[in-house]
mmCIF file of C-alpha atoms in Angstrom:
data_model
loop_
_atom_site.group_PDB
_atom_site.id
_atom_site.type_symbol
_atom_site.label_atom_id
_atom_site.label_comp_id
_atom_site.label_asym_id
_atom_site.label_seq_id
_atom_site.Cartn_x
_atom_site.Cartn_y
_atom_site.Cartn_z
ATOM 1 C CA MET A 1172 -36.393 -58.620 -11.336
ATOM 2 C CA LYS A 1173 -39.108 -60.852 -9.898
ATOM 3 C CA ASN A 1174 -38.507 -61.035 -6.147
ATOM 4 C CA VAL A 1175 -36.838 -57.992 -4.620
ATOM 5 C CA ILE A 1176 -35.645 -57.114 -1.100
ATOM 6 C CA VAL A 1177 -35.383 -53.512 0.141
ATOM 7 C CA THR A 1178 -33.850 -52.648 3.522
ATOM 8 C CA GLY A 1179 -34.560 -49.187 4.896
ATOM 9 C CA ALA A 1180 -37.890 -49.490 3.094
ATOM 10 C CA THR A 1181 -39.588 -46.573 4.860
ATOM 11 C CA SER A 1182 -36.665 -44.177 4.395
ATOM 12 C CA MET A 1183 -36.926 -41.290 1.953
ATOM 13 C CA ILE A 1184 -35.193 -43.183 -0.867
ATOM 14 C CA GLY A 1185 -36.710 -46.512 0.188
ATOM 15 C CA VAL A 1186 -40.261 -45.228 -0.268
ATOM 16 C CA ALA A 1187 -39.383 -43.627 -3.603
ATOM 17 C CA LEU A 1188 -37.789 -46.885 -4.789
ATOM 18 C CA ILE A 1189 -40.778 -49.014 -3.774
ATOM 19 C CA ASN A 1190 -43.114 -46.580 -5.524
ATOM 20 C CA GLU A 1191 -41.150 -47.341 -8.698
ATOM 21 C CA LEU A 1192 -40.997 -51.096 -8.092
ATOM 22 C CA VAL A 1193 -44.785 -51.429 -7.797
ATOM 23 C CA LYS A 1194 -45.148 -49.940 -11.292
ATOM 24 C CA ASP A 1195 -43.305 -52.985 -12.693
ATOM 25 C CA PHE A 1196 -45.913 -55.730 -12.924
ATOM 26 C CA LYS A 1197 -43.267 -58.340 -13.706
ATOM 27 C CA ILE A 1198 -42.154 -58.056 -10.089
ATOM 28 C CA GLN A 1199 -43.937 -60.679 -7.989
ATOM 29 C CA ASN A 1200 -42.823 -59.868 -4.443
ATOM 30 C CA ILE A 1201 -41.264 -56.834 -2.768
ATOM 31 C CA TYR A 1202 -39.876 -57.645 0.670
ATOM 32 C CA ALA A 1203 -39.824 -54.366 2.595
ATOM 33 C CA VAL A 1204 -37.427 -54.758 5.533
ATOM 34 C CA VAL A 1205 -38.086 -52.387 8.436
ATOM 35 C CA ARG A 1206 -36.945 -52.203 12.033
ATOM 36 C CA SER A 1207 -39.035 -53.700 14.836
ATOM 37 C CA GLY A 1208 -41.787 -51.329 15.943
ATOM 38 C CA CYS A 1209 -41.506 -49.181 12.813
ATOM 39 C CA ASP A 1210 -44.279 -46.559 12.811
ATOM 40 C CA LYS A 1211 -43.810 -45.416 9.202
ATOM 41 C CA ILE A 1212 -45.415 -48.313 7.339
ATOM 42 C CA ASP A 1213 -48.174 -46.001 6.101
ATOM 43 C CA ARG A 1214 -45.588 -44.317 3.882
ATOM 44 C CA LEU A 1215 -45.584 -47.393 1.644
ATOM 45 C CA PRO A 1216 -48.101 -47.792 -1.191
ATOM 46 C CA LEU A 1217 -50.932 -50.293 -0.841
ATOM 47 C CA ASP A 1218 -49.967 -53.285 -2.965
ATOM 48 C CA GLU A 1219 -50.436 -56.961 -2.152
ATOM 49 C CA ARG A 1220 -46.963 -57.731 -3.513
ATOM 50 C CA ILE A 1221 -45.344 -55.744 -0.677
ATOM 51 C CA LYS A 1222 -44.426 -58.038 2.216
ATOM 52 C CA ILE A 1223 -43.358 -56.300 5.422
ATOM 53 C CA ILE A 1224 -40.392 -57.962 7.146
ATOM 54 C CA TYR A 1225 -39.610 -56.776 10.678
ATOM 55 C CA CYS A 1226 -35.886 -57.208 11.212
ATOM 56 C CA ASP A 1227 -33.442 -54.868 12.944
ATOM 57 C CA ILE A 1228 -30.295 -53.893 11.080
ATOM 58 C CA SER A 1229 -28.132 -55.792 13.568
ATOM 59 C CA GLU A 1230 -29.988 -59.006 12.667
ATOM 60 C CA TYR A 1231 -29.685 -58.954 8.883
ATOM 61 C CA SER A 1232 -27.622 -62.132 8.949
ATOM 62 C CA ASP A 1233 -30.890 -63.886 9.906
ATOM 63 C CA LEU A 1234 -32.959 -62.471 7.019
ATOM 64 C CA SER A 1235 -33.035 -65.847 5.282
ATOM 65 C CA ASN A 1236 -35.173 -67.102 8.190
ATOM 66 C CA TYR A 1237 -37.863 -64.540 7.312
ATOM 67 C CA ILE A 1238 -37.804 -64.737 3.514
ATOM 68 C CA GLN A 1239 -38.438 -68.205 2.118
ATOM 69 C CA ASN A 1240 -38.752 -67.367 -1.594
ATOM 70 C CA LYS A 1241 -35.678 -67.232 -3.788
ATOM 71 C CA CYS A 1242 -34.973 -63.579 -4.605
ATOM 72 C CA ASP A 1243 -32.811 -62.008 -7.278
ATOM 73 C CA THR A 1244 -32.128 -58.378 -6.276
ATOM 74 C CA PHE A 1245 -31.198 -56.947 -2.877
ATOM 75 C CA TYR A 1246 -31.353 -53.185 -2.272
ATOM 76 C CA HIS A 1247 -29.535 -52.211 0.912
ATOM 77 C CA LEU A 1248 -30.620 -48.693 1.870
ATOM 78 C CA ALA A 1249 -30.578 -48.996 5.671
ATOM 79 C CA TRP A 1250 -27.745 -47.174 7.415
ATOM 80 C CA THR A 1251 -27.529 -46.418 11.125
ATOM 81 C CA ARG A 1252 -26.897 -42.694 11.645
ATOM 82 C CA THR A 1253 -26.367 -40.350 14.545
ATOM 83 C CA LEU A 1254 -28.755 -37.434 15.039
ATOM 84 C CA THR A 1255 -26.047 -34.843 14.440
ATOM 85 C CA TYR A 1256 -22.680 -34.626 12.701
ATOM 86 C CA ASN A 1257 -20.856 -34.971 16.016
ATOM 87 C CA GLU A 1258 -18.107 -37.573 15.940
ATOM 88 C CA SER A 1259 -17.476 -38.597 19.498
ATOM 89 C CA TYR A 1260 -16.052 -42.041 20.205
ATOM 90 C CA ASN A 1261 -19.543 -43.556 20.472
ATOM 91 C CA ASP A 1262 -20.667 -41.869 17.228
ATOM 92 C CA ILE A 1263 -17.694 -43.251 15.327
ATOM 93 C CA ILE A 1264 -18.177 -46.759 16.725
ATOM 94 C CA LEU A 1265 -21.853 -46.698 15.704
ATOM 95 C CA LYS A 1266 -20.997 -45.616 12.162
ATOM 96 C CA CYS A 1267 -18.312 -48.287 11.844
ATOM 97 C CA LYS A 1268 -20.848 -50.993 12.704
ATOM 98 C CA ASN A 1269 -22.508 -50.196 9.392
ATOM 99 C CA ILE A 1270 -19.583 -51.853 7.612
ATOM 100 C CA GLN A 1271 -20.462 -55.143 9.286
ATOM 101 C CA ASN A 1272 -24.161 -54.550 8.572
ATOM 102 C CA VAL A 1273 -23.451 -54.192 4.836
ATOM 103 C CA LEU A 1274 -21.459 -57.416 4.689
ATOM 104 C CA GLU A 1275 -24.056 -59.317 6.711
ATOM 105 C CA ALA A 1276 -26.787 -58.021 4.398
ATOM 106 C CA MET A 1277 -24.775 -59.242 1.422
ATOM 107 C CA GLY A 1278 -24.302 -62.643 3.055
ATOM 108 C CA ALA A 1279 -28.050 -62.863 3.635
ATOM 109 C CA ALA A 1280 -28.675 -61.853 0.024
ATOM 110 C CA LYS A 1281 -26.519 -64.761 -1.144
ATOM 111 C CA LYS A 1282 -28.394 -67.237 1.077
ATOM 112 C CA ILE A 1283 -31.717 -66.020 -0.327
ATOM 113 C CA GLY A 1284 -30.476 -66.535 -3.883
ATOM 114 C CA CYS A 1285 -29.818 -62.960 -4.977
ATOM 115 C CA ASN A 1286 -27.353 -62.398 -7.779
ATOM 116 C CA LYS A 1287 -27.332 -58.603 -7.469
ATOM 117 C CA PHE A 1288 -26.594 -56.427 -4.428
ATOM 118 C CA ILE A 1289 -27.157 -52.657 -4.628
ATOM 119 C CA GLY A 1290 -25.657 -50.699 -1.735
ATOM 120 C CA THR A 1291 -25.896 -47.052 -0.767
ATOM 121 C CA GLY A 1292 -22.773 -44.927 -0.579
ATOM 122 C CA THR A 1293 -22.431 -41.185 -0.114
ATOM 123 C CA GLN A 1294 -20.825 -38.029 -1.442
ATOM 124 C CA ALA A 1295 -18.874 -37.948 1.840
ATOM 125 C CA GLU A 1296 -16.610 -40.662 0.433
ATOM 126 C CA TYR A 1297 -14.872 -37.946 -1.598
ATOM 127 C CA GLY A 1298 -14.048 -35.746 1.384
ATOM 128 C CA VAL A 1299 -13.463 -32.024 0.851
ATOM 129 C CA GLU A 1300 -11.737 -32.107 -2.533
ATOM 130 C CA CYS A 1301 -12.732 -29.116 -4.676
ATOM 131 C CA ILE A 1302 -13.194 -30.223 -8.290
ATOM 132 C CA ASP A 1303 -15.830 -29.410 -10.904
ATOM 133 C CA SER A 1304 -17.644 -32.741 -10.580
ATOM 134 C CA PHE A 1305 -17.135 -36.100 -8.922
ATOM 135 C CA SER A 1306 -17.204 -39.291 -10.965
ATOM 136 C CA PRO A 1307 -16.781 -42.929 -9.896
ATOM 137 C CA GLU A 1308 -13.108 -42.560 -10.886
ATOM 138 C CA SER A 1309 -12.468 -39.470 -8.733
ATOM 139 C CA VAL A 1310 -10.032 -39.907 -5.858
ATOM 140 C CA CYS A 1311 -11.722 -40.588 -2.495
ATOM 141 C CA LYS A 1312 -10.217 -38.803 0.518
ATOM 142 C CA PRO A 1313 -12.942 -38.872 3.193
ATOM 143 C CA VAL A 1314 -12.283 -36.831 6.326
ATOM 144 C CA ARG A 1315 -15.374 -37.640 8.405
ATOM 145 C CA ALA A 1316 -16.262 -40.961 9.985
ATOM 146 C CA ASP A 1317 -19.423 -41.369 7.919
ATOM 147 C CA GLY A 1318 -17.534 -40.989 4.647
ATOM 148 C CA ILE A 1319 -14.718 -43.257 5.795
ATOM 149 C CA ALA A 1320 -17.192 -45.960 6.861
ATOM 150 C CA HIS A 1321 -19.156 -45.744 3.599
ATOM 151 C CA LEU A 1322 -16.003 -45.969 1.515
ATOM 152 C CA ALA A 1323 -14.749 -48.974 3.480
ATOM 153 C CA ALA A 1324 -18.161 -50.650 3.280
ATOM 154 C CA GLY A 1325 -18.320 -50.222 -0.476
ATOM 155 C CA GLN A 1326 -14.805 -51.511 -1.040
ATOM 156 C CA LEU A 1327 -15.266 -54.517 1.228
ATOM 157 C CA ALA A 1328 -18.663 -55.259 -0.330
ATOM 158 C CA LYS A 1329 -16.986 -55.430 -3.745
ATOM 159 C CA CYS A 1330 -14.317 -57.795 -2.396
ATOM 160 C CA TYR A 1331 -16.937 -60.033 -0.788
ATOM 161 C CA ALA A 1332 -19.136 -59.945 -3.892
ATOM 162 C CA ASP A 1333 -16.257 -61.187 -6.030
ATOM 163 C CA LYS A 1334 -15.724 -64.066 -3.606
ATOM 164 C CA ILE A 1335 -19.359 -65.172 -3.568
ATOM 165 C CA GLU A 1336 -19.928 -64.417 -7.270
ATOM 166 C CA MET A 1337 -22.500 -61.657 -6.929
ATOM 167 C CA ASP A 1338 -22.873 -58.353 -8.778
ATOM 168 C CA CYS A 1339 -22.201 -55.411 -6.450
ATOM 169 C CA ILE A 1340 -23.423 -51.953 -7.419
ATOM 170 C CA TRP A 1341 -22.483 -49.056 -5.131
ATOM 171 C CA MET A 1342 -24.558 -45.885 -5.474
ATOM 172 C CA ARG A 1343 -22.737 -42.805 -4.179
ATOM 173 C CA VAL A 1344 -25.697 -40.646 -3.274
ATOM 174 C CA PHE A 1345 -25.312 -36.870 -3.293
ATOM 175 C CA SER A 1346 -27.829 -34.495 -1.678
ATOM 176 C CA ILE A 1347 -31.301 -36.033 -1.933
ATOM 177 C CA TYR A 1348 -34.307 -34.086 -0.667
ATOM 178 C CA GLY A 1349 -37.974 -34.970 -0.341
ATOM 179 C CA GLU A 1350 -41.027 -35.183 1.875
ATOM 180 C CA TYR A 1351 -39.527 -37.850 4.156
ATOM 181 C CA ASP A 1352 -36.162 -36.167 4.672
ATOM 182 C CA ARG A 1353 -34.796 -35.635 8.192
ATOM 183 C CA LYS A 1354 -36.445 -32.686 9.908
ATOM 184 C CA ASN A 1355 -33.013 -31.253 10.726
ATOM 185 C CA SER A 1356 -31.776 -31.265 7.134
ATOM 186 C CA MET A 1357 -31.089 -27.832 5.666
ATOM 187 C CA ILE A 1358 -34.081 -27.892 3.333
ATOM 188 C CA SER A 1359 -36.630 -29.341 5.775
ATOM 189 C CA SER A 1360 -35.563 -27.189 8.719
ATOM 190 C CA THR A 1361 -35.600 -24.028 6.594
ATOM 191 C CA ILE A 1362 -39.095 -24.751 5.263
ATOM 192 C CA ILE A 1363 -40.380 -25.503 8.773
ATOM 193 C CA LYS A 1364 -38.905 -22.300 10.191
ATOM 194 C CA LEU A 1365 -40.277 -20.192 7.350
ATOM 195 C CA LEU A 1366 -43.722 -21.740 7.740
ATOM 196 C CA ASN A 1367 -43.554 -20.863 11.449
ATOM 197 C CA LYS A 1368 -42.348 -17.307 10.701
ATOM 198 C CA GLU A 1369 -39.056 -17.974 12.491
ATOM 199 C CA HIS A 1370 -35.767 -16.302 11.600
ATOM 200 C CA CYS A 1371 -33.363 -18.466 9.576
ATOM 201 C CA SER A 1372 -29.607 -18.182 10.104
ATOM 202 C CA PHE A 1373 -27.082 -19.537 7.618
ATOM 203 C CA THR A 1374 -23.409 -19.465 6.747
ATOM 204 C CA LYS A 1375 -22.471 -17.271 3.799
ATOM 205 C CA SER A 1376 -23.749 -20.239 1.754
ATOM 206 C CA GLU A 1377 -21.206 -19.808 -1.011
ATOM 207 C CA GLN A 1378 -20.638 -23.534 -1.484
ATOM 208 C CA LYS A 1379 -21.964 -25.120 -4.662
ATOM 209 C CA TRP A 1380 -24.442 -27.940 -4.072
ATOM 210 C CA ASP A 1381 -26.096 -30.648 -6.145
ATOM 211 C CA TYR A 1382 -29.688 -31.454 -5.113
ATOM 212 C CA LEU A 1383 -31.826 -34.324 -6.451
ATOM 213 C CA TYR A 1384 -35.478 -34.954 -5.630
ATOM 214 C CA ALA A 1385 -36.183 -38.291 -3.923
ATOM 215 C CA ASN A 1386 -38.555 -39.570 -6.615
ATOM 216 C CA ASP A 1387 -35.814 -39.180 -9.215
ATOM 217 C CA ALA A 1388 -33.405 -41.031 -6.917
ATOM 218 C CA GLY A 1389 -35.901 -43.871 -6.464
ATOM 219 C CA LYS A 1390 -36.244 -44.260 -10.211
ATOM 220 C CA ALA A 1391 -32.458 -44.375 -10.623
ATOM 221 C CA PHE A 1392 -32.180 -47.172 -8.053
ATOM 222 C CA TYR A 1393 -34.992 -49.073 -9.771
ATOM 223 C CA LEU A 1394 -33.386 -48.823 -13.212
ATOM 224 C CA VAL A 1395 -30.009 -49.923 -11.892
ATOM 225 C CA GLY A 1396 -31.620 -53.054 -10.491
ATOM 226 C CA LYS A 1397 -33.502 -53.697 -13.705
ATOM 227 C CA LYS A 1398 -30.849 -52.939 -16.318
ATOM 228 C CA VAL A 1399 -27.307 -53.083 -14.943
ATOM 229 C CA GLN A 1400 -25.195 -56.226 -15.007
ATOM 230 C CA GLY A 1401 -21.825 -56.657 -13.318
ATOM 231 C CA SER A 1402 -20.242 -54.627 -10.519
ATOM 232 C CA HIS A 1403 -20.180 -50.833 -10.778
ATOM 233 C CA ILE A 1404 -19.915 -47.603 -8.823
ATOM 234 C CA TYR A 1405 -22.292 -44.790 -9.787
ATOM 235 C CA CYS A 1406 -22.680 -41.192 -8.645
ATOM 236 C CA LEU A 1407 -26.297 -40.181 -8.078
ATOM 237 C CA GLY A 1408 -27.218 -36.515 -8.219
ATOM 238 C CA SER A 1409 -28.692 -33.978 -10.614
ATOM 239 C CA SER A 1410 -25.305 -33.080 -12.188
ATOM 240 C CA VAL A 1411 -26.189 -29.394 -11.665
ATOM 241 C CA ALA A 1412 -24.434 -27.442 -8.911
ATOM 242 C CA LYS A 1413 -25.482 -23.970 -7.795
ATOM 243 C CA PRO A 1414 -24.453 -21.791 -4.845
ATOM 244 C CA LEU A 1415 -26.344 -22.896 -1.744
ATOM 245 C CA LYS A 1416 -27.535 -19.316 -1.316
ATOM 246 C CA GLU A 1417 -29.538 -19.597 -4.559
ATOM 247 C CA TYR A 1418 -31.347 -22.719 -3.342
ATOM 248 C CA ILE A 1419 -32.164 -21.072 -0.014
ATOM 249 C CA GLU A 1420 -33.510 -17.954 -1.716
ATOM 250 C CA LYS A 1421 -35.725 -20.125 -3.930
ATOM 251 C CA ILE A 1422 -37.086 -21.859 -0.826
ATOM 252 C CA ARG A 1423 -37.793 -18.441 0.751
ATOM 253 C CA ASP A 1424 -39.533 -17.183 -2.401
ATOM 254 C CA ILE A 1425 -41.872 -20.200 -2.382
ATOM 255 C CA VAL A 1426 -42.575 -20.530 1.334
ATOM 256 C CA SER A 1427 -42.407 -16.979 2.716
ATOM 257 C CA PRO A 1428 -41.448 -14.377 0.077
ATOM 258 C CA ASN A 1429 -41.071 -11.466 2.521
ATOM 259 C CA ALA A 1430 -38.815 -13.280 5.016
ATOM 260 C CA GLU A 1431 -35.329 -11.919 5.670
ATOM 261 C CA LEU A 1432 -32.550 -14.491 5.541
ATOM 262 C CA GLY A 1433 -29.563 -14.385 7.866
ATOM 263 C CA PHE A 1434 -26.686 -15.183 5.534
ATOM 264 C CA GLY A 1435 -23.304 -15.045 7.247
ATOM 265 C CA GLU A 1436 -24.742 -15.362 10.758
ATOM 266 C CA LEU A 1437 -23.263 -18.824 11.187
ATOM 267 C CA LYS A 1438 -19.669 -19.959 10.779
ATOM 268 C CA TYR A 1439 -18.708 -22.663 8.333
ATOM 269 C CA PRO A 1440 -18.090 -26.029 10.045
ATOM 270 C CA GLU A 1441 -14.607 -27.504 10.195
ATOM 271 C CA ASN A 1442 -13.477 -28.871 6.815
ATOM 272 C CA PRO A 1443 -16.468 -27.510 4.874
ATOM 273 C CA VAL A 1444 -17.302 -29.079 1.525
ATOM 274 C CA MET A 1445 -17.382 -26.186 -0.936
ATOM 275 C CA ASN A 1446 -18.216 -27.964 -4.182
ATOM 276 C CA LEU A 1447 -20.477 -30.961 -4.735
ATOM 277 C CA CYS A 1448 -21.548 -31.955 -8.202
ATOM 278 C CA ALA A 1449 -22.208 -35.509 -9.360
ATOM 279 C CA ASN A 1450 -20.981 -36.772 -12.710
ATOM 280 C CA ILE A 1451 -23.886 -38.997 -13.775
ATOM 281 C CA LYS A 1452 -22.790 -39.770 -17.347
ATOM 282 C CA GLN A 1453 -22.074 -43.464 -16.740
ATOM 283 C CA LEU A 1454 -25.321 -43.941 -14.829
ATOM 284 C CA GLN A 1455 -27.260 -42.320 -17.672
ATOM 285 C CA CYS A 1456 -25.436 -44.369 -20.289
ATOM 286 C CA ASP A 1457 -26.099 -47.683 -18.538
ATOM 287 C CA THR A 1458 -29.730 -47.083 -17.538
ATOM 288 C CA GLY A 1459 -31.192 -44.272 -19.648
ATOM 289 C CA TRP A 1460 -32.116 -42.456 -16.432
ATOM 290 C CA LYS A 1461 -32.208 -38.675 -16.137
ATOM 291 C CA PRO A 1462 -33.415 -36.228 -13.448
ATOM 292 C CA GLU A 1463 -36.908 -34.908 -14.118
ATOM 293 C CA VAL A 1464 -38.167 -32.920 -11.099
ATOM 294 C CA GLU A 1465 -37.145 -29.254 -10.957
ATOM 295 C CA PHE A 1466 -35.960 -27.960 -7.577
ATOM 296 C CA GLU A 1467 -38.851 -25.520 -7.213
ATOM 297 C CA VAL A 1468 -41.392 -28.284 -7.909
ATOM 298 C CA GLY A 1469 -39.817 -30.500 -5.274
ATOM 299 C CA ILE A 1470 -39.864 -27.684 -2.697
ATOM 300 C CA LYS A 1471 -43.556 -27.031 -3.323
ATOM 301 C CA LYS A 1472 -44.313 -30.733 -2.754
ATOM 302 C CA ILE A 1473 -42.353 -30.762 0.520
ATOM 303 C CA CYS A 1474 -43.987 -27.542 1.694
ATOM 304 C CA LYS A 1475 -47.458 -28.963 1.049
ATOM 305 C CA TYR A 1476 -46.562 -32.194 2.843
ATOM 306 C CA LEU A 1477 -45.185 -30.386 5.917
ATOM 307 C CA GLN A 1478 -48.242 -28.134 6.091
ATOM 308 C CA ILE A 1479 -50.595 -31.118 6.066
ATOM 309 C CA GLU A 1480 -48.426 -32.911 8.626
ATOM 310 C CA SER A 1481 -48.503 -29.911 10.986
ATOM 311 C CA GLU A 1482 -52.306 -29.709 10.726
ATOM 312 C CA ASN A 1483 -52.628 -33.362 11.732
#
């Protein structure tokens, strides 16, 4: 990799990826694509090789007008989301537009000279199947619009990549957590409430979950771009699944040890996912990557970050 493009550059995974890219001194330019008016540029490291490109996700077909150098690797991390898991007509339409965004990003990548496109999928592509672990070969039966749209985007991206002779790597991301996660995610919202001495209500939290720290995810994306040839699907997680209740209790023990937790005070949502564990064997085999950050270490980093943020 010499000239690399990253959409969604200021997202949680985007920042982690760019922090890995800047460590590679063979890379000459990192084009960080962000939306117009983005106020999160300060998340990115200071490095003269990082070139900020202001381009909204609906305009990715015009990216070749902003990037004149020939590039080789295109990371597409941007994905338009709704604020909640509601799936009204407008929510579903918005999520479906991401399919077009992926294909337009791939078309732009081809114009700019890229031979490798790395897209971001999701655990939601598997639906609510209850198996020990999910591999790239596991059957996909998504039940929510987000999962359906991601699955369609990945499949169509592979078809388009074959047509334009480009490698297409689809990373099915499981539960990533980190300092720049959404404030309404389970981990971030729980830490914030505990810091504020607020009561935390949960479901029974019996479902088994697979959590991976953002820095580990960023390194996985980097290594895929650096080492993998051809088109592939990978699952990205820690490969360790524990009951959600255990994770929540660990968060409580770190943030506010004496807090009482309201397990069972909330009902499970419709079609709850009760088992999520990523099979990362192929990813490890092809890249040599492995998770390194323990859950407790990641929580302490997030807690420190949120405390500093609240003080400012």
